[in-house]
């Protein structure tokens, strides 16, 4: 979907973004995936340059070098894969890269490129050095992925003319461009596709200090006064994810406006999060339910992910991509060859007593 040009930018900085896909599990405040109501604020909060972008310092420094080198050579950026859980800024970085290169970003997603013809349409539309951003690149069909290879390698694409016995293939040259792919896990990509990226950037969850800076920056953009301790309370509950931090900030600013004078102090931040049932570790009711199921129904585990998904009434992918990454990263649950286990931290967090090993409790297996 073409978006109008932003005033004050050169025509080459125009951004073309696709419509967003729905999230799997609905309306959690702490969900990392983009929700339709985030759209407007994502645009307000989104940093537009590497200087503005908070966090991921090591990668940012490398990206600065790659952009500068590509600009000096008047070449496109090398193909880049952005990898990490939802909400950490993959789309934002793609936008920034295009902007820093002074080119147009064409954004699409793996599932949206339904056949080779759609890919050919996208590729032949690219101007020199443009960025093609493919979100969820692991979801390209095998046929589309294969026809992407020559485009990435030698800026050309094979197009079938006609069909049946008279079909022939023509090789169409493309403008040199840069592919920026995004995926939640590199393990989901085929080896041939992975090997074609010049730089793989794994985005990590953000530490609290960086989220504090993001919350304060967003509060400034919202024109809302926020106390330092209040931004810490929000940052601590944001699950290492800027999108969650910004969403929490919006909700807390609603409470501040209606219950107070509009400014956010520590008390209003804590009360708002309590009302939203987001605890101090940033866990919501769904996270606590997942841990409770492992503990109460499966005696602490191990329990297979399929069984857990059935008990949560959620698809397996949602368990693996949405709930688990943060719980695993924070050490609330563990993965063993026989399934998921609840750790001591989960028992303590839920105020439950962990059975003594060997005292009747099943062995928990070895962590991976
Ligand atoms: N808003 C969302 N993510 C951000 C980031 N990494 N830096 C600054 N502002 C942001």
mmCIF file of C-alpha atoms and ligand atoms in Angstrom:
data_model
loop_
_atom_site.group_PDB
_atom_site.id
_atom_site.type_symbol
_atom_site.label_atom_id
_atom_site.label_comp_id
_atom_site.label_asym_id
_atom_site.label_seq_id
_atom_site.Cartn_x
_atom_site.Cartn_y
_atom_site.Cartn_z
ATOM 1 C CA UNK A 1 0.000 0.000 0.000
ATOM 2 C CA UNK A 2 1.576 3.284 -1.023
ATOM 3 C CA UNK A 3 1.749 5.892 1.703
ATOM 4 C CA UNK A 4 1.855 9.581 0.866
ATOM 5 C CA UNK A 5 5.221 11.193 0.901
ATOM 6 C CA UNK A 6 6.268 12.676 4.217
ATOM 7 C CA UNK A 7 6.589 16.447 3.833
ATOM 8 C CA UNK A 8 10.160 17.678 3.750
ATOM 9 C CA UNK A 9 11.663 14.404 2.535
ATOM 10 C CA UNK A 10 13.077 13.788 -0.905
ATOM 11 C CA UNK A 11 10.911 11.701 -3.272
ATOM 12 C CA UNK A 12 13.437 8.874 -2.935
ATOM 13 C CA UNK A 13 12.703 8.622 0.793
ATOM 14 C CA UNK A 14 9.063 7.782 0.223
ATOM 15 C CA UNK A 15 7.920 4.754 2.210
ATOM 16 C CA UNK A 16 5.638 2.044 0.948
ATOM 17 C CA UNK A 17 4.243 -0.107 3.744
ATOM 18 C CA UNK A 18 1.918 -3.122 3.537
ATOM 19 C CA UNK A 19 -1.209 -3.443 5.624
ATOM 20 C CA UNK A 20 -0.473 -5.307 8.837
ATOM 21 C CA UNK A 21 -1.384 -8.887 9.588
ATOM 22 C CA UNK A 22 -3.550 -9.664 12.629
ATOM 23 C CA UNK A 23 -1.814 -10.930 15.731
ATOM 24 C CA UNK A 24 -2.336 -14.477 16.838
ATOM 25 C CA UNK A 25 -3.623 -14.062 20.309
ATOM 26 C CA UNK A 26 -5.662 -10.914 20.488
ATOM 27 C CA UNK A 27 -5.367 -8.050 22.863
ATOM 28 C CA UNK A 28 -2.606 -8.477 25.453
ATOM 29 C CA UNK A 29 -0.986 -5.226 26.544
ATOM 30 C CA UNK A 30 2.318 -7.090 26.883
ATOM 31 C CA UNK A 31 2.147 -8.728 23.470
ATOM 32 C CA UNK A 32 5.189 -8.018 21.286
ATOM 33 C CA UNK A 33 3.433 -8.321 17.898
ATOM 34 C CA UNK A 34 2.037 -5.211 16.265
ATOM 35 C CA UNK A 35 -1.680 -4.601 16.797
ATOM 36 C CA UNK A 36 -3.801 -2.343 14.624
ATOM 37 C CA UNK A 37 -4.134 0.225 17.420
ATOM 38 C CA UNK A 38 -0.335 0.500 17.615
ATOM 39 C CA UNK A 39 -0.078 1.789 14.070
ATOM 40 C CA UNK A 40 -0.691 5.480 14.750
ATOM 41 C CA UNK A 41 1.611 5.600 17.763
ATOM 42 C CA UNK A 42 4.276 3.404 16.178
ATOM 43 C CA UNK A 43 4.570 6.137 13.591
ATOM 44 C CA UNK A 44 4.796 8.872 16.230
ATOM 45 C CA UNK A 45 7.346 7.032 18.358
ATOM 46 C CA UNK A 46 9.377 5.481 15.583
ATOM 47 C CA UNK A 47 12.928 6.833 15.415
ATOM 48 C CA UNK A 48 13.880 7.892 11.901
ATOM 49 C CA UNK A 49 17.669 7.800 12.099
ATOM 50 C CA UNK A 50 20.329 5.611 13.688
ATOM 51 C CA UNK A 51 21.184 8.542 15.986
ATOM 52 C CA UNK A 52 17.591 8.575 17.257
ATOM 53 C CA UNK A 53 17.422 4.816 17.700
ATOM 54 C CA UNK A 54 18.077 3.720 21.285
ATOM 55 C CA UNK A 55 19.812 0.404 21.991
ATOM 56 C CA UNK A 56 21.390 -2.427 19.936
ATOM 57 C CA UNK A 57 24.603 -0.377 20.061
ATOM 58 C CA UNK A 58 26.964 -2.955 18.570
ATOM 59 C CA UNK A 59 24.754 -3.525 15.535
ATOM 60 C CA UNK A 60 24.042 0.173 15.153
ATOM 61 C CA UNK A 61 27.742 0.916 14.863
ATOM 62 C CA UNK A 62 28.153 -1.792 12.218
ATOM 63 C CA UNK A 63 25.124 -0.562 10.282
ATOM 64 C CA UNK A 64 26.536 2.971 10.257
ATOM 65 C CA UNK A 65 29.690 1.624 8.614
ATOM 66 C CA UNK A 66 27.767 -0.422 6.037
ATOM 67 C CA UNK A 67 25.555 2.545 5.119
ATOM 68 C CA UNK A 68 28.533 4.871 4.786
ATOM 69 C CA UNK A 69 30.477 2.349 2.689
ATOM 70 C CA UNK A 70 27.518 1.679 0.389
ATOM 71 C CA UNK A 71 26.905 5.406 -0.052
ATOM 72 C CA UNK A 72 30.546 6.107 -0.886
ATOM 73 C CA UNK A 73 30.554 3.316 -3.465
ATOM 74 C CA UNK A 74 27.158 4.378 -4.753
ATOM 75 C CA UNK A 75 26.028 0.786 -4.322
ATOM 76 C CA UNK A 76 23.035 -0.752 -2.542
ATOM 77 C CA UNK A 77 23.482 -1.992 1.000
ATOM 78 C CA UNK A 78 24.419 -5.635 1.215
ATOM 79 C CA UNK A 79 21.440 -7.888 1.966
ATOM 80 C CA UNK A 80 20.621 -7.862 5.676
ATOM 81 C CA UNK A 81 18.639 -10.293 7.817
ATOM 82 C CA UNK A 82 17.028 -8.913 10.984
ATOM 83 C CA UNK A 83 16.164 -11.595 13.421
ATOM 84 C CA UNK A 84 14.404 -11.509 16.780
ATOM 85 C CA UNK A 85 11.123 -11.611 18.679
ATOM 86 C CA UNK A 86 8.287 -9.233 17.671
ATOM 87 C CA UNK A 87 8.355 -5.651 18.871
ATOM 88 C CA UNK A 88 12.122 -5.150 19.055
ATOM 89 C CA UNK A 89 12.309 -2.822 16.055
ATOM 90 C CA UNK A 90 12.948 -4.874 12.914
ATOM 91 C CA UNK A 91 10.588 -2.796 10.744
ATOM 92 C CA UNK A 92 11.897 0.397 12.331
ATOM 93 C CA UNK A 93 15.458 -0.549 11.432
ATOM 94 C CA UNK A 94 14.482 -1.335 7.835
ATOM 95 C CA UNK A 95 12.865 2.108 7.583
ATOM 96 C CA UNK A 96 15.920 3.750 9.095
ATOM 97 C CA UNK A 97 18.290 1.916 6.730
ATOM 98 C CA UNK A 98 16.318 3.079 3.685
ATOM 99 C CA UNK A 99 16.192 6.605 5.060
ATOM 100 C CA UNK A 100 19.921 6.698 5.820
ATOM 101 C CA UNK A 101 20.595 5.430 2.296
ATOM 102 C CA UNK A 102 18.256 8.082 0.880
ATOM 103 C CA UNK A 103 16.178 5.495 -0.982
ATOM 104 C CA UNK A 104 12.619 4.155 -0.978
ATOM 105 C CA UNK A 105 11.605 1.295 1.301
ATOM 106 C CA UNK A 106 9.224 -1.189 -0.303
ATOM 107 C CA UNK A 107 7.731 -3.260 2.490
ATOM 108 C CA UNK A 108 5.965 -6.564 2.113
ATOM 109 C CA UNK A 109 5.837 -9.903 3.917
ATOM 110 C CA UNK A 110 6.532 -13.544 3.089
ATOM 111 C CA UNK A 111 2.868 -14.620 3.066
ATOM 112 C CA UNK A 112 1.872 -11.588 0.956
ATOM 113 C CA UNK A 113 4.074 -12.694 -1.967
ATOM 114 C CA UNK A 114 1.737 -15.427 -3.094
ATOM 115 C CA UNK A 115 3.420 -16.477 -6.340
ATOM 116 C CA UNK A 116 6.438 -15.817 -8.561
ATOM 117 C CA UNK A 117 4.511 -13.266 -10.599
ATOM 118 C CA UNK A 118 3.870 -11.160 -7.478
ATOM 119 C CA UNK A 119 7.575 -11.282 -6.653
ATOM 120 C CA UNK A 120 8.485 -10.271 -10.210
ATOM 121 C CA UNK A 121 6.085 -7.334 -9.912
ATOM 122 C CA UNK A 122 7.756 -6.165 -6.723
ATOM 123 C CA UNK A 123 11.302 -6.612 -7.994
ATOM 124 C CA UNK A 124 10.786 -4.899 -11.326
ATOM 125 C CA UNK A 125 9.327 -1.908 -9.487
ATOM 126 C CA UNK A 126 12.531 -1.272 -7.502
ATOM 127 C CA UNK A 127 14.735 1.677 -8.327
ATOM 128 C CA UNK A 128 18.504 1.659 -7.992
ATOM 129 C CA UNK A 129 19.651 0.959 -4.383
ATOM 130 C CA UNK A 130 16.074 0.731 -3.037
ATOM 131 C CA UNK A 131 15.380 -1.453 -0.013
ATOM 132 C CA UNK A 132 12.942 -4.357 -0.327
ATOM 133 C CA UNK A 133 11.798 -5.259 3.186
ATOM 134 C CA UNK A 134 10.287 -8.725 3.518
ATOM 135 C CA UNK A 135 8.817 -9.323 6.965
ATOM 136 C CA UNK A 136 8.286 -12.954 8.018
ATOM 137 C CA UNK A 137 10.664 -13.952 5.245
ATOM 138 C CA UNK A 138 10.651 -17.540 6.518
ATOM 139 C CA UNK A 139 7.060 -17.816 5.260
ATOM 140 C CA UNK A 140 7.915 -17.449 1.545
ATOM 141 C CA UNK A 141 6.773 -20.428 -0.490
ATOM 142 C CA UNK A 142 9.562 -22.650 -1.838
ATOM 143 C CA UNK A 143 8.824 -21.544 -5.438
ATOM 144 C CA UNK A 144 8.952 -17.825 -4.576
ATOM 145 C CA UNK A 145 12.084 -18.302 -2.476
ATOM 146 C CA UNK A 146 13.858 -20.052 -5.344
ATOM 147 C CA UNK A 147 13.038 -17.321 -7.805
ATOM 148 C CA UNK A 148 14.356 -14.790 -5.291
ATOM 149 C CA UNK A 149 17.862 -16.330 -5.372
ATOM 150 C CA UNK A 150 19.039 -14.956 -8.757
ATOM 151 C CA UNK A 151 17.503 -11.606 -7.850
ATOM 152 C CA UNK A 152 19.590 -11.421 -4.678
ATOM 153 C CA UNK A 153 22.739 -12.810 -6.234
ATOM 154 C CA UNK A 154 22.931 -11.178 -9.637
ATOM 155 C CA UNK A 155 20.053 -8.694 -9.785
ATOM 156 C CA UNK A 156 18.117 -10.593 -12.420
ATOM 157 C CA UNK A 157 14.949 -12.650 -12.504
ATOM 158 C CA UNK A 158 13.727 -15.442 -14.767
ATOM 159 C CA UNK A 159 10.235 -14.837 -16.072
ATOM 160 C CA UNK A 160 8.140 -17.530 -17.768
ATOM 161 C CA UNK A 161 6.473 -16.420 -20.979
ATOM 162 C CA UNK A 162 3.444 -18.398 -22.090
ATOM 163 C CA UNK A 163 2.718 -21.945 -20.984
ATOM 164 C CA UNK A 164 2.617 -25.493 -22.310
ATOM 165 C CA UNK A 165 5.031 -26.594 -25.053
ATOM 166 C CA UNK A 166 5.580 -22.999 -26.227
ATOM 167 C CA UNK A 167 6.594 -21.687 -22.836
ATOM 168 C CA UNK A 168 9.944 -19.954 -22.691
ATOM 169 C CA UNK A 169 11.947 -18.185 -20.014
ATOM 170 C CA UNK A 170 13.398 -14.728 -20.314
ATOM 171 C CA UNK A 171 16.012 -13.344 -17.984
ATOM 172 C CA UNK A 172 15.143 -9.821 -16.917
ATOM 173 C CA UNK A 173 17.805 -7.557 -15.402
ATOM 174 C CA UNK A 174 16.851 -5.714 -12.207
ATOM 175 C CA UNK A 175 18.139 -2.538 -10.609
ATOM 176 C CA UNK A 176 20.724 -3.283 -7.920
ATOM 177 C CA UNK A 177 18.742 -3.347 -4.659
ATOM 178 C CA UNK A 178 19.064 -4.415 -1.079
ATOM 179 C CA UNK A 179 16.948 -7.132 0.506
ATOM 180 C CA UNK A 180 16.213 -6.625 4.181
ATOM 181 C CA UNK A 181 14.535 -9.725 5.573
ATOM 182 C CA UNK A 182 12.974 -10.103 8.999
ATOM 183 C CA UNK A 183 12.212 -13.246 10.895
ATOM 184 C CA UNK A 184 11.495 -14.253 14.469
ATOM 185 C CA UNK A 185 14.030 -17.109 14.392
ATOM 186 C CA UNK A 186 16.936 -17.759 11.974
ATOM 187 C CA UNK A 187 16.272 -21.486 12.450
ATOM 188 C CA UNK A 188 13.099 -21.058 10.413
ATOM 189 C CA UNK A 189 15.046 -20.044 7.291
ATOM 190 C CA UNK A 190 16.365 -22.508 4.735
ATOM 191 C CA UNK A 191 20.165 -22.733 4.613
ATOM 192 C CA UNK A 192 20.390 -21.423 0.997
ATOM 193 C CA UNK A 193 18.376 -18.309 1.873
ATOM 194 C CA UNK A 194 20.259 -17.677 5.126
ATOM 195 C CA UNK A 195 23.607 -17.945 3.343
ATOM 196 C CA UNK A 196 22.655 -15.214 0.887
ATOM 197 C CA UNK A 197 22.530 -12.476 3.525
ATOM 198 C CA UNK A 198 25.718 -10.460 3.964
ATOM 199 C CA UNK A 199 24.907 -9.486 7.536
ATOM 200 C CA UNK A 200 22.677 -11.207 10.066
ATOM 201 C CA UNK A 201 21.574 -8.974 12.905
ATOM 202 C CA UNK A 202 20.119 -10.720 15.935
ATOM 203 C CA UNK A 203 18.099 -8.279 17.981
ATOM 204 C CA UNK A 204 18.204 -8.888 21.720
ATOM 205 C CA UNK A 205 15.627 -7.986 24.341
ATOM 206 C CA UNK A 206 16.416 -4.484 25.630
ATOM 207 C CA UNK A 207 17.817 -3.923 29.105
ATOM 208 C CA UNK A 208 15.683 -1.842 31.496
ATOM 209 C CA UNK A 209 18.017 1.205 31.253
ATOM 210 C CA UNK A 210 17.442 1.443 27.493
ATOM 211 C CA UNK A 211 13.691 0.960 27.864
ATOM 212 C CA UNK A 212 13.671 3.783 30.413
ATOM 213 C CA UNK A 213 15.212 6.065 27.775
ATOM 214 C CA UNK A 214 12.682 4.869 25.181
ATOM 215 C CA UNK A 215 9.753 5.528 27.581
ATOM 216 C CA UNK A 216 11.065 9.005 28.365
ATOM 217 C CA UNK A 217 11.552 9.810 24.686
ATOM 218 C CA UNK A 218 8.015 8.596 23.863
ATOM 219 C CA UNK A 219 6.521 10.554 26.780
ATOM 220 C CA UNK A 220 8.199 13.677 25.372
ATOM 221 C CA UNK A 221 6.655 12.954 21.966
ATOM 222 C CA UNK A 222 3.242 12.493 23.633
ATOM 223 C CA UNK A 223 3.838 15.711 25.554
ATOM 224 C CA UNK A 224 3.234 13.914 28.862
ATOM 225 C CA UNK A 225 5.295 14.640 31.975
ATOM 226 C CA UNK A 226 6.738 11.500 33.531
ATOM 227 C CA UNK A 227 8.795 11.017 36.693
ATOM 228 C CA UNK A 228 12.034 9.041 36.424
ATOM 229 C CA UNK A 229 10.764 6.329 38.833
ATOM 230 C CA UNK A 230 7.557 5.990 36.815
ATOM 231 C CA UNK A 231 9.508 5.338 33.609
ATOM 232 C CA UNK A 232 11.501 2.688 35.501
ATOM 233 C CA UNK A 233 8.260 0.983 36.646
ATOM 234 C CA UNK A 234 7.001 0.902 33.055
ATOM 235 C CA UNK A 235 10.355 -0.235 31.649
ATOM 236 C CA UNK A 236 10.597 -3.083 34.173
ATOM 237 C CA UNK A 237 7.234 -4.423 33.035
ATOM 238 C CA UNK A 238 7.911 -4.073 29.311
ATOM 239 C CA UNK A 239 9.431 -7.525 28.790
ATOM 240 C CA UNK A 240 12.534 -6.137 27.128
ATOM 241 C CA UNK A 241 10.367 -4.897 24.238
ATOM 242 C CA UNK A 242 10.070 -1.259 23.081
ATOM 243 C CA UNK A 243 6.632 -1.821 21.549
ATOM 244 C CA UNK A 244 5.328 -3.136 24.887
ATOM 245 C CA UNK A 245 6.944 -0.210 26.734
ATOM 246 C CA UNK A 246 5.261 2.275 24.423
ATOM 247 C CA UNK A 247 1.896 0.534 24.681
ATOM 248 C CA UNK A 248 2.107 0.458 28.470
ATOM 249 C CA UNK A 249 3.024 4.137 28.473
ATOM 250 C CA UNK A 250 -0.118 4.939 26.489
ATOM 251 C CA UNK A 251 -2.333 2.976 28.884
ATOM 252 C CA UNK A 252 -0.670 4.507 31.941
ATOM 253 C CA UNK A 253 -1.078 7.991 30.470
ATOM 254 C CA UNK A 254 -4.830 7.262 30.110
ATOM 255 C CA UNK A 255 -5.034 6.471 33.830
ATOM 256 C CA UNK A 256 -2.931 9.549 34.648
ATOM 257 C CA UNK A 257 -5.280 11.771 32.694
ATOM 258 C CA UNK A 258 -8.495 10.391 34.155
ATOM 259 C CA UNK A 259 -7.390 9.644 37.716
ATOM 260 C CA UNK A 260 -4.894 12.479 38.144
ATOM 261 C CA UNK A 261 -3.677 15.639 36.463
ATOM 262 C CA UNK A 262 -2.239 13.936 33.382
ATOM 263 C CA UNK A 263 1.330 13.683 34.607
ATOM 264 C CA UNK A 264 2.742 10.251 35.426
ATOM 265 C CA UNK A 265 4.318 9.631 38.817
ATOM 266 C CA UNK A 266 5.411 6.305 40.296
ATOM 267 C CA UNK A 267 2.126 5.680 42.143
ATOM 268 C CA UNK A 268 -0.031 6.167 39.066
ATOM 269 C CA UNK A 269 2.305 3.935 37.013
ATOM 270 C CA UNK A 270 2.115 1.140 39.609
ATOM 271 C CA UNK A 271 -1.645 1.476 40.069
ATOM 272 C CA UNK A 272 -2.276 1.431 36.313
ATOM 273 C CA UNK A 273 -0.175 -1.719 35.869
ATOM 274 C CA UNK A 274 -1.980 -3.369 38.806
ATOM 275 C CA UNK A 275 -5.316 -2.584 37.194
ATOM 276 C CA UNK A 276 -4.046 -4.017 33.917
ATOM 277 C CA UNK A 277 -2.914 -7.103 35.891
ATOM 278 C CA UNK A 278 0.654 -6.765 34.703
ATOM 279 C CA UNK A 279 2.953 -7.752 37.530
ATOM 280 C CA UNK A 280 6.403 -6.428 38.409
ATOM 281 C CA UNK A 281 8.099 -8.907 36.103
ATOM 282 C CA UNK A 282 5.892 -7.794 33.188
ATOM 283 C CA UNK A 283 3.914 -11.031 33.233
ATOM 284 C CA UNK A 284 0.207 -10.963 32.521
ATOM 285 C CA UNK A 285 -2.570 -13.408 33.210
ATOM 286 C CA UNK A 286 -1.669 -15.589 30.195
ATOM 287 C CA UNK A 287 1.954 -15.995 31.296
ATOM 288 C CA UNK A 288 0.883 -16.861 34.823
ATOM 289 C CA UNK A 289 -1.656 -19.323 33.434
ATOM 290 C CA UNK A 290 0.990 -21.047 31.323
ATOM 291 C CA UNK A 291 3.287 -21.431 34.328
ATOM 292 C CA UNK A 292 0.393 -22.559 36.543
ATOM 293 C CA UNK A 293 -0.603 -25.237 34.041
ATOM 294 C CA UNK A 294 2.933 -26.662 34.037
ATOM 295 C CA UNK A 295 3.052 -26.566 37.842
ATOM 296 C CA UNK A 296 -0.481 -27.595 38.834
ATOM 297 C CA UNK A 297 -1.569 -29.883 35.999
ATOM 298 C CA UNK A 298 1.779 -31.411 35.039
ATOM 299 C CA UNK A 299 3.534 -31.335 38.423
ATOM 300 C CA UNK A 300 6.160 -28.876 37.219
ATOM 301 C CA UNK A 301 6.797 -30.676 33.929
ATOM 302 C CA UNK A 302 8.263 -31.750 31.676
ATOM 303 C CA UNK A 303 5.243 -31.281 29.469
ATOM 304 C CA UNK A 304 5.360 -31.400 25.673
ATOM 305 C CA UNK A 305 4.642 -28.185 23.797
ATOM 306 C CA UNK A 306 1.673 -29.738 21.961
ATOM 307 C CA UNK A 307 0.073 -30.733 25.262
ATOM 308 C CA UNK A 308 0.743 -27.302 26.687
ATOM 309 C CA UNK A 309 -0.771 -25.658 23.603
ATOM 310 C CA UNK A 310 -3.918 -27.807 23.956
ATOM 311 C CA UNK A 311 -4.203 -26.939 27.651
ATOM 312 C CA UNK A 312 -3.847 -23.217 26.871
ATOM 313 C CA UNK A 313 -6.254 -23.539 23.910
ATOM 314 C CA UNK A 314 -3.673 -21.757 21.732
ATOM 315 C CA UNK A 315 -1.837 -22.886 18.585
ATOM 316 C CA UNK A 316 1.606 -24.373 19.161
ATOM 317 C CA UNK A 317 3.238 -21.490 17.209
ATOM 318 C CA UNK A 318 1.692 -18.949 19.567
ATOM 319 C CA UNK A 319 3.111 -20.800 22.554
ATOM 320 C CA UNK A 320 6.555 -20.945 20.942
ATOM 321 C CA UNK A 321 6.690 -17.492 19.368
ATOM 322 C CA UNK A 322 4.631 -15.359 21.729
ATOM 323 C CA UNK A 323 4.601 -16.705 25.284
ATOM 324 C CA UNK A 324 7.747 -18.743 25.614
ATOM 325 C CA UNK A 325 10.605 -16.489 24.453
ATOM 326 C CA UNK A 326 10.302 -14.066 27.349
ATOM 327 C CA UNK A 327 9.511 -16.722 29.969
ATOM 328 C CA UNK A 328 12.539 -18.732 28.799
ATOM 329 C CA UNK A 329 14.798 -15.707 28.610
ATOM 330 C CA UNK A 330 13.812 -14.667 32.122
ATOM 331 C CA UNK A 331 14.253 -18.218 33.432
ATOM 332 C CA UNK A 332 10.631 -18.806 34.497
ATOM 333 C CA UNK A 333 10.438 -21.922 32.365
ATOM 334 C CA UNK A 334 13.028 -24.244 30.851
ATOM 335 C CA UNK A 335 13.176 -26.505 27.819
ATOM 336 C CA UNK A 336 14.258 -30.106 28.211
ATOM 337 C CA UNK A 337 14.319 -32.918 25.641
ATOM 338 C CA UNK A 338 11.034 -34.159 27.141
ATOM 339 C CA UNK A 339 9.231 -30.815 27.217
ATOM 340 C CA UNK A 340 8.824 -27.626 29.208
ATOM 341 C CA UNK A 341 9.440 -27.352 32.939
ATOM 342 C CA UNK A 342 8.635 -24.658 35.477
ATOM 343 C CA UNK A 343 11.745 -23.401 37.278
ATOM 344 C CA UNK A 344 12.137 -22.436 40.922
ATOM 345 C CA UNK A 345 11.699 -18.803 39.809
ATOM 346 C CA UNK A 346 8.216 -19.653 38.452
ATOM 347 C CA UNK A 347 7.184 -21.347 41.709
ATOM 348 C CA UNK A 348 8.465 -18.385 43.725
ATOM 349 C CA UNK A 349 6.813 -15.865 41.416
ATOM 350 C CA UNK A 350 3.441 -17.574 41.792
ATOM 351 C CA UNK A 351 3.907 -18.067 45.547
ATOM 352 C CA UNK A 352 3.865 -21.853 45.226
ATOM 353 C CA UNK A 353 6.091 -24.338 47.005
ATOM 354 C CA UNK A 354 8.434 -26.288 44.798
ATOM 355 C CA UNK A 355 8.375 -30.000 45.630
ATOM 356 C CA UNK A 356 11.666 -31.353 46.911
ATOM 357 C CA UNK A 357 13.445 -33.404 44.218
ATOM 358 C CA UNK A 358 13.369 -37.119 45.087
ATOM 359 C CA UNK A 359 10.612 -36.545 47.584
ATOM 360 C CA UNK A 360 7.899 -37.820 45.304
ATOM 361 C CA UNK A 361 8.147 -35.094 42.686
ATOM 362 C CA UNK A 362 8.945 -36.312 39.170
ATOM 363 C CA UNK A 363 12.492 -35.615 37.961
ATOM 364 C CA UNK A 364 12.554 -32.473 35.837
ATOM 365 C CA UNK A 365 15.044 -33.639 33.221
ATOM 366 C CA UNK A 366 18.101 -31.730 32.107
ATOM 367 C CA UNK A 367 17.881 -28.257 30.667
ATOM 368 C CA UNK A 368 19.078 -27.919 27.077
HETATM 369 N N1 LIG B 1 10.657 3.505 19.941
HETATM 370 C C1 LIG B 1 10.547 2.201 19.718
HETATM 371 N N2 LIG B 1 11.744 1.628 19.640
HETATM 372 C C2 LIG B 1 12.660 2.590 19.807
HETATM 373 C C3 LIG B 1 14.067 2.608 19.848
HETATM 374 N N3 LIG B 1 14.800 1.504 19.720
HETATM 375 N N4 LIG B 1 14.669 3.780 20.030
HETATM 376 C C4 LIG B 1 13.941 4.882 20.186
HETATM 377 N N5 LIG B 1 12.626 4.923 20.184
HETATM 378 C C5 LIG B 1 11.970 3.789 19.996
#
